[in-house]
Coordinates of C-alpha atoms in Angstrom, one line a residue:
M99 CA 117.9 59.2 70.2
A100 CA 119.9 58.3 67.1
K101 CA 119.5 54.7 65.8
R102 CA 122.5 52.4 65.4
P103 CA 123.0 50.7 62.1
A104 CA 122.3 47.0 62.4
D105 CA 125.3 44.8 62.3
E106 CA 125.6 42.5 59.4
P107 CA 124.8 38.9 60.5
D108 CA 128.0 36.9 60.3
G109 CA 126.7 33.6 61.5
N110 CA 129.0 33.6 64.5
H111 CA 126.3 34.0 67.1
D112 CA 124.8 31.1 69.0
P113 CA 121.0 31.0 69.5
L114 CA 120.0 33.1 72.5
K115 CA 117.6 32.1 75.2
A116 CA 115.3 34.7 76.7
G117 CA 117.2 37.1 79.0
Q118 CA 120.6 36.3 77.6
R119 CA 123.1 38.8 76.2
P120 CA 124.9 38.2 72.9
V121 CA 128.5 37.1 73.3
Q122 CA 130.9 37.8 70.4
K123 CA 133.0 34.9 69.4
D124 CA 136.6 35.5 68.3
N125 CA 139.1 33.2 66.6
G126 CA 140.5 32.1 69.9
D127 CA 139.4 29.2 72.0
E128 CA 137.8 31.4 74.8
A129 CA 135.0 33.9 74.4
G130 CA 135.7 37.4 75.9
P131 CA 133.1 39.1 78.3
F132 CA 130.4 41.4 76.9
E133 CA 131.5 45.1 77.3
D134 CA 128.7 47.1 79.0
E135 CA 129.0 50.8 78.0
F136 CA 127.2 51.8 81.3
E137 CA 129.4 49.7 83.5
D138 CA 131.4 52.7 84.7
Q139 CA 128.2 54.5 85.9
F140 CA 126.3 51.7 87.5
E141 CA 127.9 48.6 88.7
S142 CA 124.9 47.1 90.4
E143 CA 121.2 47.4 90.7
D144 CA 121.6 48.7 94.3
E145 CA 123.7 51.6 93.0
V146 CA 120.9 52.6 90.6
L147 CA 118.5 52.9 93.4
V148 CA 120.8 55.1 95.5
A149 CA 121.6 57.4 92.6
G150 CA 118.2 59.0 92.3
V151 CA 116.4 60.4 89.3
D152 CA 119.3 62.4 87.8
G153 CA 122.2 60.0 88.6
R154 CA 123.1 61.7 92.0
P155 CA 122.1 60.7 95.5
D156 CA 118.8 62.3 96.6
E157 CA 120.5 64.0 99.6
E158 CA 123.0 65.8 97.4
R159 CA 120.3 66.9 95.0
E160 CA 118.0 68.2 97.8
V161 CA 120.8 70.3 99.3
E162 CA 121.5 71.9 96.0
E163 CA 117.8 72.6 95.3
K164 CA 117.4 74.3 98.7
R165 CA 120.5 76.4 98.0
D166 CA 119.3 77.5 94.6
A167 CA 115.6 77.9 95.5
M168 CA 114.0 81.4 95.7
E169 CA 113.3 82.5 99.2
V170 CA 109.5 82.5 99.1
D171 CA 107.2 82.3 102.1
Q172 CA 110.1 81.9 104.5
K173 CA 108.3 84.3 106.9
T174 CA 104.6 84.6 107.8
F175 CA 103.4 88.0 106.6
I176 CA 101.1 89.8 109.1
P177 CA 99.2 92.8 107.8
G178 CA 99.6 95.7 110.2
R179 CA 102.9 94.5 111.4
D180 CA 104.9 93.7 108.2
Q181 CA 105.3 96.1 105.3
L182 CA 105.0 95.2 101.6
A183 CA 108.0 96.1 99.5
A184 CA 107.7 98.0 96.3
G185 CA 105.9 95.9 93.6
E186 CA 104.6 93.4 96.2
S187 CA 100.9 92.7 96.8
L188 CA 98.8 90.5 99.0
S189 CA 96.4 87.8 97.8
P190 CA 94.2 85.6 100.0
D191 CA 94.9 81.9 100.4
T192 CA 91.6 80.7 98.9
S193 CA 92.0 77.2 100.4
T194 CA 91.2 78.7 103.8
Y195 CA 87.8 80.2 102.8
E196 CA 84.5 78.4 102.4
M197 CA 83.2 81.5 100.6
L198 CA 84.9 84.7 99.5
H199 CA 83.4 87.5 97.3
N200 CA 84.2 91.1 96.8
L201 CA 81.8 93.9 95.8
T202 CA 82.7 97.4 94.7
T203 CA 80.2 100.3 94.8
T204 CA 80.3 103.7 93.2
W205 CA 80.9 105.4 96.5
P206 CA 82.2 103.9 99.7
C207 CA 79.7 102.5 102.2
L208 CA 81.4 102.7 105.5
S209 CA 78.4 101.5 107.5
F210 CA 75.9 98.7 106.7
D211 CA 73.6 96.2 108.3
I212 CA 72.5 92.7 107.4
I213 CA 68.7 92.0 107.2
R214 CA 67.2 88.8 108.5
D215 CA 65.3 87.0 105.7
Q216 CA 62.7 84.2 105.3
L217 CA 65.2 81.7 103.8
G218 CA 65.7 79.8 107.1
D219 CA 68.2 79.7 109.9
N220 CA 71.4 77.7 110.2
R221 CA 71.5 77.3 106.4
K222 CA 74.6 75.8 104.8
A223 CA 73.6 75.3 101.2
Y224 CA 75.2 77.2 98.3
P225 CA 74.8 79.5 96.5
A226 CA 74.1 81.8 99.5
T227 CA 71.8 84.8 99.5
V228 CA 72.3 87.9 101.7
Y229 CA 70.0 91.0 102.1
A230 CA 71.6 94.2 103.5
V231 CA 71.3 97.9 103.7
A232 CA 74.1 100.5 103.5
G233 CA 74.6 104.2 103.4
T234 CA 77.1 105.9 101.0
Q235 CA 79.9 108.5 101.6
A236 CA 79.9 110.4 98.4
D237 CA 82.5 113.1 97.7
S238 CA 81.5 116.4 99.4
R239 CA 81.2 118.1 95.9
K240 CA 78.7 115.4 94.9
A241 CA 76.7 115.1 98.1
S242 CA 73.5 114.9 96.1
Q243 CA 74.6 111.4 94.9
N244 CA 74.4 110.0 98.5
E245 CA 71.9 107.2 98.9
L246 CA 70.6 104.5 101.1
M247 CA 71.3 101.2 99.3
V248 CA 68.9 98.3 99.8
M249 CA 70.7 95.2 98.5
K250 CA 70.2 91.6 97.6
L251 CA 73.3 89.6 96.9
S252 CA 72.5 86.1 95.4
G253 CA 74.5 83.4 93.7
L254 CA 77.2 83.6 96.3
S255 CA 79.0 80.3 95.6
R256 CA 81.5 78.4 97.7
M257 CA 85.1 78.4 96.8
D258 CA 86.0 76.1 93.9
R259 CA 88.6 73.7 95.3
G260 CA 88.8 71.5 92.2
K261 CA 87.2 68.2 91.6
D262 CA 88.3 64.6 91.6
E263 CA 87.4 62.3 88.8
E264 CA 84.9 60.5 91.0
D265 CA 83.1 63.8 91.4
S266 CA 82.6 64.3 87.7
D267 CA 79.2 62.6 87.9
N268 CA 78.0 65.4 90.2
D269 CA 78.7 68.2 87.8
D270 CA 75.0 68.9 87.1
E271 CA 74.3 69.0 90.9
D272 CA 77.1 71.5 91.5
E273 CA 76.2 73.8 88.6
D274 CA 74.1 76.0 90.8
E275 CA 76.7 76.1 93.5
N276 CA 79.2 77.6 91.0
A277 CA 76.8 80.3 89.7
D278 CA 78.0 83.8 89.2
P279 CA 77.2 86.3 92.0
I280 CA 74.3 88.7 91.3
L281 CA 73.8 92.1 93.0
E282 CA 70.4 93.8 92.9
T283 CA 69.9 97.2 94.5
K284 CA 67.2 99.7 95.2
S285 CA 68.2 103.3 95.9
I286 CA 66.7 105.8 98.3
P287 CA 68.1 109.3 98.0
L288 CA 69.8 110.8 101.0
P289 CA 70.7 114.5 101.5
S290 CA 74.0 113.8 103.3
T291 CA 76.8 111.3 104.0
T292 CA 75.9 108.4 106.2
N293 CA 77.8 108.0 109.4
R294 CA 76.0 104.9 110.6
I295 CA 73.0 102.8 109.6
R296 CA 71.1 100.1 111.5
A297 CA 68.0 98.1 110.7
H298 CA 65.1 96.9 112.8
Q299 CA 62.3 94.4 112.1
Y300 CA 58.9 94.0 113.7
P301 CA 56.0 91.6 113.0
P302 CA 53.5 92.5 110.2
E303 CA 49.8 92.9 110.8
N304 CA 49.1 90.0 108.5
S305 CA 51.2 87.0 109.6
S306 CA 51.4 85.7 106.1
N307 CA 53.5 88.7 105.1
P308 CA 57.2 89.1 105.7
P309 CA 58.2 91.3 108.7
N310 CA 58.3 95.0 108.4
T311 CA 61.9 96.4 108.1
V312 CA 62.8 100.0 109.0
T313 CA 66.2 101.6 109.0
A314 CA 67.7 104.5 111.0
T315 CA 70.4 106.5 109.3
M316 CA 72.7 109.0 111.2
L317 CA 73.8 111.6 108.7
E318 CA 76.8 113.9 108.7
S319 CA 74.3 116.8 108.9
S320 CA 73.3 115.6 112.4
N321 CA 69.8 114.5 111.3
V322 CA 68.5 111.0 111.8
L323 CA 66.3 109.6 109.1
I324 CA 63.9 106.6 109.6
H325 CA 62.8 104.7 106.4
D326 CA 60.5 101.8 105.7
V327 CA 62.5 99.6 103.3
T328 CA 59.9 96.7 103.4
P329 CA 58.6 97.4 99.9
H330 CA 62.2 97.7 98.5
L331 CA 63.1 94.3 100.0
T332 CA 59.8 92.7 98.8
S333 CA 60.4 93.9 95.2
F334 CA 63.5 91.7 94.8
D335 CA 61.4 88.6 95.0
T336 CA 58.1 89.8 93.6
P337 CA 58.5 90.5 89.8
G338 CA 56.8 93.5 88.5
T339 CA 56.8 95.4 91.9
M340 CA 57.1 99.1 91.4
I341 CA 58.6 101.4 94.1
T342 CA 56.9 104.8 94.2
P343 CA 58.8 108.0 95.1
R344 CA 56.6 108.3 98.2
Q345 CA 57.7 104.9 99.5
S346 CA 61.3 106.2 99.5
N347 CA 60.4 109.2 101.6
P348 CA 61.5 109.0 105.3
L349 CA 58.9 108.1 107.9
A350 CA 60.5 110.6 110.2
T351 CA 63.4 113.1 110.3
L352 CA 64.8 113.5 113.8
K353 CA 66.5 116.9 114.4
M354 CA 67.2 116.9 118.2
H355 CA 71.0 116.5 117.8
G356 CA 73.2 119.6 117.8
S357 CA 76.1 117.8 116.2
E358 CA 76.8 114.8 114.1
G359 CA 77.2 111.4 115.7
Y360 CA 78.0 107.8 115.1
A361 CA 76.3 105.9 118.0
L362 CA 73.1 104.2 117.0
D363 CA 71.2 101.1 118.1
W364 CA 67.7 99.6 118.1
S365 CA 66.3 97.7 121.0
P366 CA 66.1 94.0 120.2
L367 CA 63.3 93.5 122.8
I368 CA 60.8 96.2 121.8
P369 CA 59.0 95.3 118.6
Q370 CA 57.4 98.7 117.9
G371 CA 60.9 100.2 118.0
K372 CA 63.0 102.0 120.5
L373 CA 66.0 103.9 119.1
L374 CA 69.1 105.3 120.8
T375 CA 71.3 107.9 119.1
G376 CA 74.5 109.6 120.5
D377 CA 76.4 112.6 119.2
N378 CA 79.8 114.3 119.4
D379 CA 78.5 116.6 122.2
G380 CA 78.2 113.6 124.5
K381 CA 74.4 113.5 124.4
I382 CA 72.2 110.5 123.9
F383 CA 68.6 110.7 122.8
L384 CA 65.8 108.1 123.0
T385 CA 63.2 107.9 120.2
T386 CA 60.1 105.6 120.5
G387 CA 57.9 104.2 117.8
E388 CA 54.2 104.5 118.3
E389 CA 51.0 103.2 116.7
G390 CA 50.2 104.8 113.3
G391 CA 53.9 105.0 112.3
K392 CA 54.7 108.0 114.5
W393 CA 58.2 108.4 115.9
T394 CA 58.5 110.5 119.1
P395 CA 61.9 111.6 120.4
D396 CA 62.5 112.5 124.1
N397 CA 64.1 115.9 123.8
R398 CA 65.7 115.6 127.2
P399 CA 69.1 113.8 126.6
F400 CA 71.0 111.3 128.7
T401 CA 74.2 113.1 129.8
G402 CA 77.3 112.1 131.6
H403 CA 80.0 111.6 128.9
Q404 CA 82.6 114.3 128.7
S405 CA 83.3 113.8 125.0
S406 CA 81.7 112.3 121.9
V407 CA 79.5 109.2 122.2
E408 CA 81.1 106.6 119.8
D409 CA 78.8 103.6 120.2
I410 CA 75.7 102.4 121.9
Q411 CA 74.4 98.9 122.7
W412 CA 71.0 97.9 124.2
S413 CA 71.0 95.1 126.7
P414 CA 70.0 91.8 125.1
N415 CA 67.9 90.8 128.1
E416 CA 66.8 93.9 130.0
R417 CA 64.3 96.2 128.2
T418 CA 65.4 99.4 129.9
V419 CA 69.2 99.1 130.1
F420 CA 71.8 100.2 127.6
A421 CA 75.6 100.8 127.5
S422 CA 77.5 103.6 125.8
A423 CA 81.2 104.0 124.8
S424 CA 82.9 107.4 124.5
S425 CA 86.1 109.1 123.5
D426 CA 86.5 110.1 127.1
G427 CA 87.7 106.5 127.7
T428 CA 84.7 105.4 129.7
V429 CA 81.8 102.9 129.2
K430 CA 78.6 103.8 131.0
V431 CA 75.6 101.7 131.8
W432 CA 72.2 103.4 131.9
D433 CA 68.5 102.7 132.8
V434 CA 66.0 104.7 130.7
R435 CA 63.6 104.8 133.6
S436 CA 66.0 107.1 135.5
K437 CA 64.5 110.5 135.9
S438 CA 67.9 112.1 136.2
H439 CA 69.0 110.7 132.9
K440 CA 72.4 110.0 134.4
P441 CA 74.4 106.7 134.2
A442 CA 74.0 104.0 136.8
V443 CA 77.5 102.7 136.3
S444 CA 80.5 104.5 134.8
V445 CA 83.9 102.8 134.4
K446 CA 87.2 104.1 132.9
I447 CA 88.5 101.3 130.7
S448 CA 91.0 103.1 128.4
D449 CA 93.3 106.0 128.3
T450 CA 92.2 106.5 124.6
D451 CA 88.9 106.7 122.8
V452 CA 86.6 103.7 123.3
N453 CA 85.3 103.3 119.7
V454 CA 83.0 100.3 119.8
I455 CA 81.3 97.9 122.1
S456 CA 79.3 94.7 121.7
W457 CA 77.0 93.0 124.2
S458 CA 76.9 89.2 124.1
H459 CA 73.5 87.8 123.4
Q460 CA 74.5 84.4 124.7
T461 CA 76.2 85.3 128.0
T462 CA 74.5 88.6 128.8
H463 CA 76.9 89.7 131.5
L464 CA 79.8 90.0 129.0
L465 CA 80.5 93.2 127.1
A466 CA 83.3 93.6 124.6
S467 CA 85.1 96.9 123.8
G468 CA 87.5 98.2 121.2
A469 CA 89.7 101.2 121.7
D470 CA 91.7 103.7 119.7
D471 CA 95.1 102.2 120.8
G472 CA 94.2 98.9 119.1
Q473 CA 93.4 97.1 122.3
W474 CA 90.2 95.2 122.7
A475 CA 88.8 93.5 125.8
V476 CA 86.0 91.5 127.3
W477 CA 84.4 92.7 130.6
D478 CA 82.2 90.9 133.2
L479 CA 79.5 93.5 134.0
R480 CA 78.8 91.7 137.3
Q481 CA 82.1 93.1 138.5
W482 CA 81.1 96.7 137.7
K483 CA 79.7 98.4 140.7
P484 CA 76.9 101.1 140.6
S485 CA 77.8 104.7 141.2
T486 CA 77.9 105.8 144.8
D487 CA 77.8 109.5 143.9
N488 CA 75.1 111.0 146.2
N489 CA 74.6 113.8 143.7
N490 CA 73.9 111.2 141.0
N491 CA 76.4 112.7 138.6
G492 CA 77.7 109.4 137.4
S493 CA 81.1 109.3 139.2
I494 CA 83.7 107.3 137.3
S495 CA 85.1 104.1 138.8
A496 CA 88.3 102.3 138.0
A497 CA 87.9 99.3 135.8
P498 CA 88.2 95.9 137.3
K499 CA 90.4 93.4 135.6
A500 CA 89.2 92.4 132.1
V501 CA 88.1 88.8 131.5
A502 CA 90.3 88.9 128.4
S503 CA 92.4 91.6 126.8
F504 CA 94.4 91.6 123.5
N505 CA 96.7 94.2 122.0
F506 CA 97.4 92.2 118.8
H507 CA 96.1 95.1 116.6
K508 CA 98.4 98.1 116.4
E509 CA 95.8 100.6 115.0
Q510 CA 92.4 101.6 116.2
I511 CA 89.6 99.1 116.6
T512 CA 86.8 100.1 114.2
S513 CA 84.3 97.3 114.7
I514 CA 83.7 94.5 117.1
E515 CA 80.9 91.9 117.3
W516 CA 80.1 88.7 119.1
H517 CA 79.1 85.6 117.1
P518 CA 75.3 85.4 117.2
T519 CA 75.2 81.8 118.5
D520 CA 78.7 81.1 120.0
D521 CA 79.6 83.2 123.0
S522 CA 83.4 82.4 122.6
I523 CA 83.8 83.6 119.0
M524 CA 84.5 87.3 118.2
A525 CA 85.0 89.3 115.0
V526 CA 87.2 92.4 115.2
A527 CA 88.1 95.0 112.5
A528 CA 90.9 97.4 112.9
G529 CA 92.7 100.3 111.2
D530 CA 95.6 98.1 110.3
N531 CA 93.5 96.8 107.4
T532 CA 92.7 93.5 109.0
L533 CA 89.6 91.6 110.1
T534 CA 90.3 89.0 112.7
L535 CA 88.3 86.1 114.2
W536 CA 89.0 85.0 117.8
D537 CA 88.1 82.0 119.9
L538 CA 88.1 83.0 123.6
A539 CA 87.5 79.3 124.6
V540 CA 91.2 78.5 123.8
E541 CA 93.0 77.9 127.1
L542 CA 96.2 79.9 127.7
D543 CA 97.8 76.9 129.4
D544 CA 96.9 74.5 126.6
E545 CA 100.3 73.4 125.2
E546 CA 98.9 72.5 121.8
S547 CA 97.3 76.0 121.5
K548 CA 100.6 77.7 122.2
D549 CA 102.0 76.4 118.9
T550 CA 101.8 79.3 116.5
A551 CA 104.1 77.8 113.8
G552 CA 107.0 79.9 114.9
V553 CA 105.2 83.2 114.4
Q554 CA 106.0 85.6 117.3
D555 CA 103.5 87.6 119.4
V556 CA 100.4 85.8 118.0
P557 CA 97.9 84.9 120.7
P558 CA 96.7 81.3 120.5
Q559 CA 93.1 82.6 120.5
L560 CA 93.6 84.2 117.1
L561 CA 91.7 82.0 114.6
F562 CA 91.8 83.8 111.4
L563 CA 93.2 87.0 109.8
H564 CA 91.8 88.6 106.6
Y565 CA 93.3 91.6 104.9
M566 CA 90.8 94.3 103.8
D567 CA 91.7 97.8 102.9
T568 CA 90.5 100.4 105.4
V569 CA 87.9 98.0 106.9
K570 CA 85.4 100.0 109.0
E571 CA 82.6 97.6 110.0
C572 CA 82.0 93.9 110.2
H573 CA 78.8 91.9 111.0
W574 CA 78.1 88.2 111.3
H575 CA 75.2 86.9 109.3
P576 CA 72.6 85.7 111.8
Q577 CA 71.4 82.9 109.6
I578 CA 74.5 81.6 107.8
P579 CA 76.9 80.0 110.3
G580 CA 80.4 81.4 110.0
C581 CA 79.6 84.0 107.4
V582 CA 81.0 87.5 108.1
M583 CA 80.4 90.5 105.9
A584 CA 82.6 93.7 106.1
T585 CA 82.9 97.0 104.4
G586 CA 85.7 99.5 103.8
D587 CA 87.0 102.1 101.4
G588 CA 87.5 99.4 98.7
G589 CA 84.0 98.0 98.9
F590 CA 82.3 95.0 100.6
G591 CA 83.8 91.6 101.3

């Protein structure tokens, strides 16, 4: 601001006391009032307070700001429902994540499994560490590049939410939490694309050693390979460990399937290993692990499905019982002791393919299913009645009412899994590029739960929605509460 030249002292001013304004004397008998150049704008202190920061009332300024503001975030964007305009992209709200990392691999890995480790249960410290196995889907012209990937992901830090000044003294303590992620891998060559992979652990002969870990991989070629990945996992934490080519050879190559398949599950109750595999011909085979590392398949399949077997789940509490889902729209429950190899229960639950199922390990009479029409549901198996077919052909019954059913997703359900310790929490992946988390404990008649911030057609049980391109599989980490890992065309998240 320009300075005013100082007036020449003329000796006509009286001495001033603190807070007084100068008064110019004239030649008359009376002194005129001081002329305030701001008098026309503010006549009183009260008027200054009303005028606001720019000389206008706050209400007037706020109306103008709203009128001129860009229309941003005026509508909640729901992937799978809403479409991005040209030039638009989605980015996650990182304030809603405790941890978020992305990993890109050379070839997509559309199936994976998380390996339990020796770092402890219910752990909440950061950075986190995750062990996993995955199978690749290399381009058909480069099938020789397919591999089984044994992975260790470490240095997985929590989200950086910024620090207050009072936290500056803890910088040294938080340094490890903010470490950069590290990916270590061991590769096992595979002759074909992986359709599905699952891991199984059993106790070691020496209790001081970590558990033995084997994997079963269903290939596009219809073969099932069983590998021992224990040395590969051990090598991550034992410097100098060398993996010999022989250790990467399969323990067994199972060739009983006449077509490729996607259904695969290990029994959680049989340590030596019992493996179920289902194919596109509707056949299910049982393979049993024996002493000496031998794997023996039963060449007589379980039959009853009229189309491809999409998923299989062993019962979490009955050693001989399993369930299967099929593109014929049914879920069937079986007992491996049955000499007929026919289902004990067969229920039609969808007019489309039933792609995935998940059996609750906490409430063992609950089974969740996900179908091709985007609907997923929870069923009470106590309401499913055994077949009354005298010929034991597994007659199909109409499904009783589901315990819960949701049609929020508008594309096929590709993965579904119960939370490992909370029987009300569910993770669901779908073809609309979303992974959602649900809380079935939310009551439908709870007025507070009905508040969805004005977003239409959103069930109150929906906890969280994460966008992930072409997400195919999701799994909860059994030892890190709230941690979900998923895979799709764009890699892991």
